[in-house]
């Protein structure tokens, strides 16, 4: 990948450690997977993913404190609590799908069933890919690190370039 290396010692400037800190480990991903599948209540998480009660409580607290889940009283029973994905949590969907696809390819070697499809066409989704600004699919040999100050606009719309840089820096 490219000539300029990412400064690997500068953890504060990289989003990966922050993401790993927020998500933690396997159980956090399993809770998130369940939340994407409509699981909302502590007891449902407990039975759906077969997790120990203390670990579930710890991970739900962590995901809530990280802003990935939001904890609210149930509208029909104020004694119960619902855990719902926040916008921050919903933004993890592409990462979750990419990890699942990677696991299907390199872990189990078997496509999952049921298959994730798009609602409109009812066809399986494509593999998650890295795409260029003009939608080309990129491989690792097509990538380079570059300082944001050195990125030159390719069009007269600098807002578009600024938005792309902002999105990239959020990764």
Coordinates of N, CA and C in Angstrom, one line a residue:
X1 N 0.8 -1.2 0.0 CA 0.0 0.0 0.0 C 0.9 1.2 0.0
X2 N 0.9 2.0 -1.1 CA 1.4 3.3 -1.2 C 2.8 3.6 -0.5
X3 N 3.2 4.8 -0.7 CA 4.5 5.2 -0.2 C 4.5 5.8 1.2
X4 N 3.5 6.5 1.5 CA 3.3 7.1 2.8 C 2.7 6.1 3.8
X5 N 3.4 5.8 4.9 CA 2.8 4.8 5.8 C 2.0 5.6 6.8
X6 N 1.0 4.9 7.3 CA 0.2 5.4 8.4 C 1.0 5.5 9.7
X7 N 1.0 6.5 10.5 CA 1.8 6.6 11.7 C 1.2 5.6 12.7
X8 N 1.8 4.4 12.8 CA 1.2 3.4 13.6 C 1.3 3.6 15.1
X9 N 2.3 4.5 15.5 CA 2.4 4.7 16.9 C 1.4 5.8 17.5
X10 N 0.8 6.5 16.6 CA -0.1 7.6 17.0 C -1.5 7.0 17.1
X11 N -1.8 6.3 18.2 CA -3.1 5.7 18.3 C -4.3 6.7 18.4
X12 N -4.0 7.9 19.0 CA -5.1 8.9 19.2 C -5.6 9.4 17.8
X13 N -4.8 9.3 16.8 CA -5.3 9.8 15.5 C -5.9 8.7 14.6
X14 N -6.0 7.5 15.1 CA -6.6 6.4 14.4 C -7.9 5.9 15.0
X15 N -8.9 5.7 14.2 CA -10.2 5.3 14.6 C -10.3 3.9 15.0
X16 N -9.4 3.0 14.6 CA -9.5 1.6 14.9 C -9.4 1.3 16.4
X17 N -8.4 1.8 17.1 CA -8.4 1.5 18.6 C -9.7 2.0 19.3
X18 N -10.2 3.2 18.9 CA -11.4 3.7 19.5 C -12.6 2.7 19.2
X19 N -12.7 2.2 18.0 CA -13.7 1.3 17.6 C -13.6 0.0 18.4
X20 N -12.4 -0.5 18.5 CA -12.2 -1.8 19.2 C -12.5 -1.6 20.7
X21 N -12.1 -0.4 21.3 CA -12.5 -0.1 22.7 C -14.0 -0.1 22.9
X22 N -14.7 0.5 22.0 CA -16.2 0.6 22.1 C -16.8 -0.8 22.0
X23 N -16.3 -1.6 21.0 CA -17.0 -2.9 20.8 C -16.5 -3.9 21.7
X24 N -15.2 -3.9 22.1 CA -14.7 -4.9 23.0 C -14.3 -6.2 22.3
X25 N -15.2 -7.2 22.5 CA -14.8 -8.5 21.9 C -16.0 -9.2 21.4
X26 N -15.9 -10.5 21.2 CA -16.9 -11.3 20.6 C -18.4 -11.0 21.0
X27 N -18.6 -11.0 22.3 CA -19.9 -10.9 22.8 C -20.6 -9.6 22.4
X28 N -19.8 -8.5 22.4 CA -20.4 -7.2 21.9 C -20.9 -7.3 20.5
X29 N -20.1 -8.0 19.6 CA -20.6 -8.2 18.3 C -21.8 -9.1 18.2
X30 N -21.9 -10.1 19.1 CA -23.1 -10.9 19.1 C -24.3 -10.2 19.6
X31 N -24.1 -9.3 20.6 CA -25.2 -8.5 21.0 C -25.7 -7.5 19.9
X32 N -24.7 -6.9 19.2 CA -25.0 -6.0 18.1 C -25.8 -6.8 17.0
X33 N -25.3 -8.0 16.7 CA -26.0 -8.8 15.7 C -27.5 -9.0 16.1
X34 N -27.7 -9.4 17.4 CA -29.0 -9.6 17.9 C -29.9 -8.3 17.8
X35 N -29.3 -7.2 18.1 CA -30.0 -5.9 18.1 C -30.4 -5.6 16.6
X36 N -29.5 -5.9 15.7 CA -29.9 -5.7 14.3 C -31.0 -6.6 13.9
X37 N -31.2 -7.7 14.6 CA -32.3 -8.7 14.3 C -33.5 -8.4 15.1
X38 N -33.6 -7.3 15.8 CA -34.8 -6.9 16.5 C -34.9 -7.3 18.0
X39 N -33.8 -7.8 18.5 CA -33.8 -8.2 19.9 C -33.7 -6.9 20.7
X40 N -34.5 -6.7 21.8 CA -34.5 -5.4 22.5 C -34.4 -5.5 24.0
X41 N -34.8 -6.7 24.6 CA -34.8 -6.8 26.0 C -33.7 -7.7 26.6
X42 N -33.3 -7.5 27.8 CA -32.3 -8.2 28.4 C -32.5 -9.7 28.3
X43 N -33.7 -10.2 28.7 CA -34.0 -11.6 28.7 C -34.0 -12.2 27.3
X44 N -34.4 -11.4 26.3 CA -34.3 -11.9 24.9 C -32.8 -12.1 24.5
X45 N -32.0 -11.1 24.8 CA -30.5 -11.2 24.5 C -30.0 -12.5 25.2
X46 N -30.4 -12.7 26.5 CA -29.9 -13.8 27.3 C -30.2 -15.1 26.6
X47 N -31.5 -15.3 26.2 CA -31.9 -16.5 25.6 C -31.4 -16.7 24.1
X48 N -31.4 -15.6 23.3 CA -31.1 -15.7 21.9 C -29.6 -16.0 21.7
X49 N -28.7 -15.4 22.5 CA -27.3 -15.6 22.2 C -26.6 -16.5 23.2
X50 N -27.3 -17.0 24.2 CA -26.8 -17.9 25.2 C -25.5 -17.4 25.8
X51 N -25.7 -16.2 26.5 CA -24.6 -15.5 27.1 C -24.9 -15.5 28.6
X52 N -23.8 -15.5 29.4 CA -24.0 -15.4 30.8 C -24.6 -14.1 31.2
X53 N -25.4 -14.1 32.2 CA -26.1 -12.9 32.7 C -25.1 -11.7 33.0
X54 N -24.0 -12.0 33.8 CA -23.1 -11.0 34.2 C -22.4 -10.4 33.0
X55 N -22.0 -11.2 32.0 CA -21.3 -10.8 30.8 C -22.3 -9.9 30.0
X56 N -23.5 -10.3 29.8 CA -24.5 -9.5 29.1 C -24.7 -8.2 29.7
X57 N -24.9 -8.1 31.0 CA -25.1 -6.9 31.7 C -23.9 -5.9 31.5
X58 N -22.7 -6.5 31.6 CA -21.4 -5.7 31.4 C -21.4 -5.2 30.0
X59 N -21.6 -6.0 29.0 CA -21.5 -5.6 27.6 C -22.6 -4.6 27.2
X60 N -23.8 -4.8 27.7 CA -24.9 -3.8 27.4 C -24.6 -2.5 28.0
X61 N -24.0 -2.5 29.2 CA -23.6 -1.2 29.8 C -22.5 -0.5 29.0
X62 N -21.6 -1.3 28.5 CA -20.4 -0.8 27.7 C -20.9 -0.2 26.4
X63 N -21.8 -0.9 25.7 CA -22.4 -0.5 24.4 C -23.3 0.7 24.6
X64 N -24.0 0.8 25.7 CA -24.8 2.0 26.0 C -23.9 3.2 26.3
X65 N -22.9 3.0 27.2 CA -22.0 4.1 27.5 C -21.2 4.6 26.3
X66 N -21.0 3.7 25.3 CA -20.3 4.1 24.1 C -21.2 4.8 23.1
X67 N -22.5 4.8 23.4 CA -23.5 5.4 22.5 C -23.9 4.6 21.3
X68 N -23.7 3.3 21.4 CA -24.0 2.4 20.3 C -25.5 1.9 20.5
X69 N -25.8 1.7 21.8 CA -27.2 1.3 22.1 C -27.7 2.4 23.0
X70 N -29.1 2.6 23.0 CA -29.8 3.5 23.9 C -30.7 2.7 24.7
X71 N -30.7 3.0 26.0 CA -31.5 2.3 27.0 C -32.7 3.1 27.3
X72 N -33.9 2.6 27.1 CA -35.1 3.3 27.4 C -36.2 2.4 28.1
X73 N -37.0 3.0 28.9 CA -38.1 2.1 29.5 C -39.1 1.7 28.4
X74 N -39.6 0.5 28.5 CA -40.6 0.0 27.6 C -41.8 0.8 27.6
X75 N -42.4 1.1 26.5 CA -43.7 1.9 26.5 C -44.8 1.2 27.2
X76 N -44.9 -0.2 27.0 CA -46.0 -0.9 27.6 C -45.8 -1.4 29.0
X77 N -44.5 -1.4 29.5 CA -44.2 -1.9 30.9 C -43.0 -1.1 31.3
X78 N -43.2 0.0 32.1 CA -42.1 0.9 32.5 C -41.1 0.2 33.4
X79 N -41.4 -1.0 33.9 CA -40.4 -1.8 34.7 C -39.4 -2.4 33.9
X80 N -39.7 -2.7 32.6 CA -38.8 -3.3 31.6 C -38.0 -2.2 30.9
X81 N -36.9 -2.6 30.4 CA -36.0 -1.7 29.6 C -35.8 -2.3 28.2
X82 N -35.7 -1.4 27.2 CA -35.4 -1.7 25.9 C -34.0 -1.2 25.5
X83 N -33.3 -2.0 24.7 CA -32.0 -1.5 24.2 C -32.2 -1.4 22.7
X84 N -32.0 -0.2 22.2 CA -32.2 0.1 20.8 C -30.9 0.7 20.2
X85 N -30.7 0.3 18.9 CA -29.5 0.9 18.2 C -29.7 2.4 18.0
X86 N -28.6 3.1 18.3 CA -28.6 4.5 18.0 C -28.1 4.7 16.6
X87 N -28.0 5.9 16.1 CA -27.5 6.2 14.8 C -26.0 5.7 14.7
X88 N -25.3 5.9 15.8 CA -23.9 5.4 15.9 C -23.9 3.9 15.7
X89 N -24.8 3.2 16.4 CA -24.9 1.8 16.3 C -25.3 1.3 14.9
X90 N -26.3 2.0 14.3 CA -26.7 1.6 12.9 C -25.6 1.8 11.9
X91 N -24.7 2.7 12.2 CA -23.5 2.9 11.3 C -22.5 1.7 11.3
X92 N -22.7 0.8 12.3 CA -21.8 -0.3 12.3 C -22.3 -1.5 11.4
X93 N -23.5 -1.3 10.8 CA -24.0 -2.4 9.9 C -23.0 -2.8 8.8
X94 N -22.4 -1.8 8.0 CA -21.5 -2.3 7.0 C -20.3 -3.1 7.6
X95 N -19.8 -2.7 8.7 CA -18.7 -3.5 9.4 C -19.1 -4.8 9.8
X96 N -20.4 -4.9 10.3 CA -20.9 -6.2 10.7 C -21.1 -7.1 9.5
X97 N -21.6 -6.6 8.5 CA -21.8 -7.4 7.2 C -20.5 -7.8 6.7
X98 N -19.5 -6.9 6.7 CA -18.2 -7.3 6.1 C -17.5 -8.4 7.0
X99 N -17.7 -8.3 8.3 CA -17.1 -9.4 9.2 C -17.8 -10.7 8.9
X100 N -19.1 -10.6 8.8 CA -19.9 -11.9 8.5 C -19.5 -12.5 7.2
X101 N -19.3 -11.7 6.2 CA -18.9 -12.2 4.9 C -17.5 -12.8 4.9
X102 N -16.6 -12.1 5.7 CA -15.3 -12.6 5.8 C -15.3 -14.0 6.5
X103 N -16.1 -14.1 7.6 CA -16.2 -15.3 8.3 C -16.8 -16.4 7.5
X104 N -17.8 -16.1 6.6 CA -18.3 -17.1 5.7 C -17.3 -17.6 4.7
X105 N -16.4 -16.7 4.3 CA -15.4 -17.1 3.3 C -14.2 -17.8 3.9
X106 N -13.7 -17.3 5.0 CA -12.5 -17.8 5.6 C -12.7 -18.6 6.9
X107 N -13.8 -18.5 7.5 CA -14.0 -19.2 8.8 C -14.8 -20.5 8.6
X108 N -16.1 -20.3 8.2 CA -16.9 -21.5 8.0 C -16.8 -22.1 6.6
X109 N -16.5 -21.3 5.6 CA -16.5 -21.7 4.2 C -17.9 -22.0 3.7
X110 N -18.9 -21.6 4.4 CA -20.3 -21.8 4.0 C -21.1 -20.5 4.1
X111 N -21.9 -20.2 3.1 CA -22.7 -19.1 3.1 C -23.8 -19.3 4.2
X112 N -24.1 -18.2 4.9 CA -25.1 -18.3 6.0 C -26.5 -18.4 5.3
X113 N -27.4 -19.1 6.1 CA -28.8 -19.1 5.7 C -29.6 -18.8 6.9
X114 N -30.5 -17.8 6.9 CA -30.9 -17.1 5.7 C -29.9 -16.1 5.1
X115 N -30.1 -15.7 3.9 CA -29.2 -14.8 3.2 C -29.8 -13.4 3.3
X116 N -28.9 -12.5 3.5 CA -29.3 -11.0 3.5 C -29.6 -10.5 2.1
X117 N -30.8 -10.0 1.9 CA -31.2 -9.5 0.6 C -31.7 -8.1 0.7
X118 N -31.7 -7.4 -0.5 CA -32.2 -6.1 -0.4 C -33.8 -6.2 -0.5
X119 N -34.5 -5.3 0.2 CA -35.9 -5.4 0.2 C -36.6 -5.2 -1.2
X120 N -36.1 -4.3 -2.0 CA -36.7 -4.0 -3.2 C -36.7 -5.1 -4.2
X121 N -35.5 -5.7 -4.5 CA -35.4 -6.7 -5.5 C -35.4 -8.1 -4.9
X122 N -35.3 -8.3 -3.6 CA -35.2 -9.6 -3.0 C -34.1 -10.5 -3.5
X123 N -32.9 -9.8 -3.7 CA -31.8 -10.5 -4.2 C -30.6 -10.4 -3.2
X124 N -29.7 -11.4 -3.1 CA -28.6 -11.3 -2.1 C -27.8 -10.0 -2.3
X125 N -27.3 -9.5 -1.2 CA -26.5 -8.3 -1.3 C -25.1 -8.7 -1.8
X126 N -24.4 -7.8 -2.4 CA -23.0 -8.1 -2.9 C -22.0 -8.0 -1.7
X127 N -20.8 -8.6 -1.9 CA -19.8 -8.5 -0.9 C -19.5 -7.0 -0.6
X128 N -19.2 -6.7 0.7 CA -18.8 -5.4 1.0 C -17.4 -5.1 0.4
X129 N -17.3 -4.0 -0.2 CA -16.0 -3.7 -0.9 C -15.5 -2.3 -0.5
X130 N -14.3 -2.0 -0.9 CA -13.8 -0.7 -0.8 C -13.9 0.0 -2.2
X131 N -14.5 1.2 -2.2 CA -14.8 1.8 -3.5 C -14.1 3.2 -3.5
X132 N -13.7 3.5 -4.7 CA -13.1 4.8 -5.0 C -14.2 5.9 -5.0
X133 N -13.7 7.1 -5.2 CA -14.7 8.3 -5.3 C -15.6 8.1 -6.5
X134 N -15.2 7.4 -7.5 CA -16.0 7.2 -8.7 C -16.6 5.8 -8.7
X135 N -16.7 5.2 -7.6 CA -17.4 3.9 -7.4 C -16.6 2.6 -8.0
X136 N -15.4 2.8 -8.4 CA -14.6 1.6 -8.8 C -14.3 0.8 -7.5
X137 N -14.3 -0.5 -7.7 CA -14.0 -1.5 -6.6 C -12.5 -1.5 -6.5
X138 N -11.9 -1.3 -5.3 CA -10.5 -1.3 -5.1 C -10.0 -2.5 -4.3
X139 N -8.8 -2.9 -4.7 CA -8.1 -3.9 -3.9 C -7.0 -3.3 -3.1
X140 N -6.3 -4.0 -2.2 CA -5.3 -3.4 -1.4 C -4.1 -2.8 -2.1
X141 N -3.9 -3.3 -3.3 CA -2.8 -2.7 -4.1 C -3.2 -1.3 -4.7
X142 N -4.4 -1.0 -4.7 CA -4.9 0.2 -5.3 C -5.0 1.4 -4.2
X143 N -4.5 1.1 -3.0 CA -4.6 2.1 -1.9 C -3.3 2.7 -1.5
X144 N -3.4 3.9 -1.1 CA -2.2 4.6 -0.6 C -2.6 5.5 0.6
X145 N -1.8 5.8 1.5 CA -2.0 6.8 2.5 C -1.6 8.1 2.0
X146 N -2.3 9.2 2.4 CA -2.0 10.5 1.9 C -2.4 11.5 3.0
X147 N -1.6 12.5 3.2 CA -2.0 13.5 4.2 C -3.2 14.3 3.6
X148 N -4.2 14.6 4.5 CA -5.4 15.3 4.0 C -5.1 16.6 3.4
X149 N -4.0 17.3 3.8 CA -3.7 18.6 3.3 C -3.2 18.5 1.8
X150 N -2.7 17.3 1.4 CA -2.2 17.1 0.1 C -3.3 16.7 -0.9
X151 N -4.5 16.5 -0.5 CA -5.5 16.0 -1.4 C -6.1 17.2 -2.2
X152 N -6.0 17.1 -3.5 CA -6.4 18.1 -4.4 C -7.8 17.8 -4.9
X153 N -8.7 18.8 -5.0 CA -10.0 18.6 -5.5 C -10.0 18.1 -6.9
X154 N -10.9 17.2 -7.3 CA -10.9 16.7 -8.7 C -12.0 17.4 -9.4
X155 N -12.8 18.2 -8.7 CA -13.9 19.0 -9.3 C -13.9 20.4 -8.7
X156 N -14.7 21.2 -9.2 CA -14.8 22.6 -8.6 C -15.6 22.6 -7.3
X157 N -16.2 21.5 -7.0 CA -17.0 21.4 -5.7 C -16.2 20.9 -4.6
X158 N -15.5 21.9 -3.9 CA -14.6 21.5 -2.8 C -15.4 21.0 -1.6
X159 N -16.7 21.3 -1.5 CA -17.5 20.7 -0.4 C -17.6 19.2 -0.5
X160 N -17.7 18.7 -1.7 CA -17.8 17.3 -2.0 C -16.5 16.6 -1.5
X161 N -15.3 17.2 -1.9 CA -14.0 16.7 -1.5 C -13.9 16.7 0.1
X162 N -14.3 17.8 0.7 CA -14.2 18.0 2.1 C -15.1 16.9 2.8
X163 N -16.2 16.6 2.2 CA -17.1 15.6 2.8 C -16.5 14.2 2.7
X164 N -15.8 13.9 1.6 CA -15.2 12.6 1.4 C -14.0 12.5 2.4
X165 N -13.3 13.6 2.6 CA -12.1 13.6 3.5 C -12.7 13.3 4.9
X166 N -13.8 14.0 5.3 CA -14.4 13.9 6.6 C -14.8 12.5 6.8
X167 N -15.5 11.9 5.8 CA -16.0 10.5 5.9 C -14.8 9.5 6.1
X168 N -13.7 9.7 5.3 CA -12.6 8.9 5.4 C -11.9 9.0 6.8
X169 N -11.8 10.2 7.3 CA -11.2 10.4 8.6 C -12.0 9.8 9.7
X170 N -13.3 9.6 9.4 CA -14.2 8.9 10.4 C -14.0 7.4 10.4
X171 N -13.3 6.9 9.5 CA -13.2 5.4 9.4 C -12.2 4.9 10.4

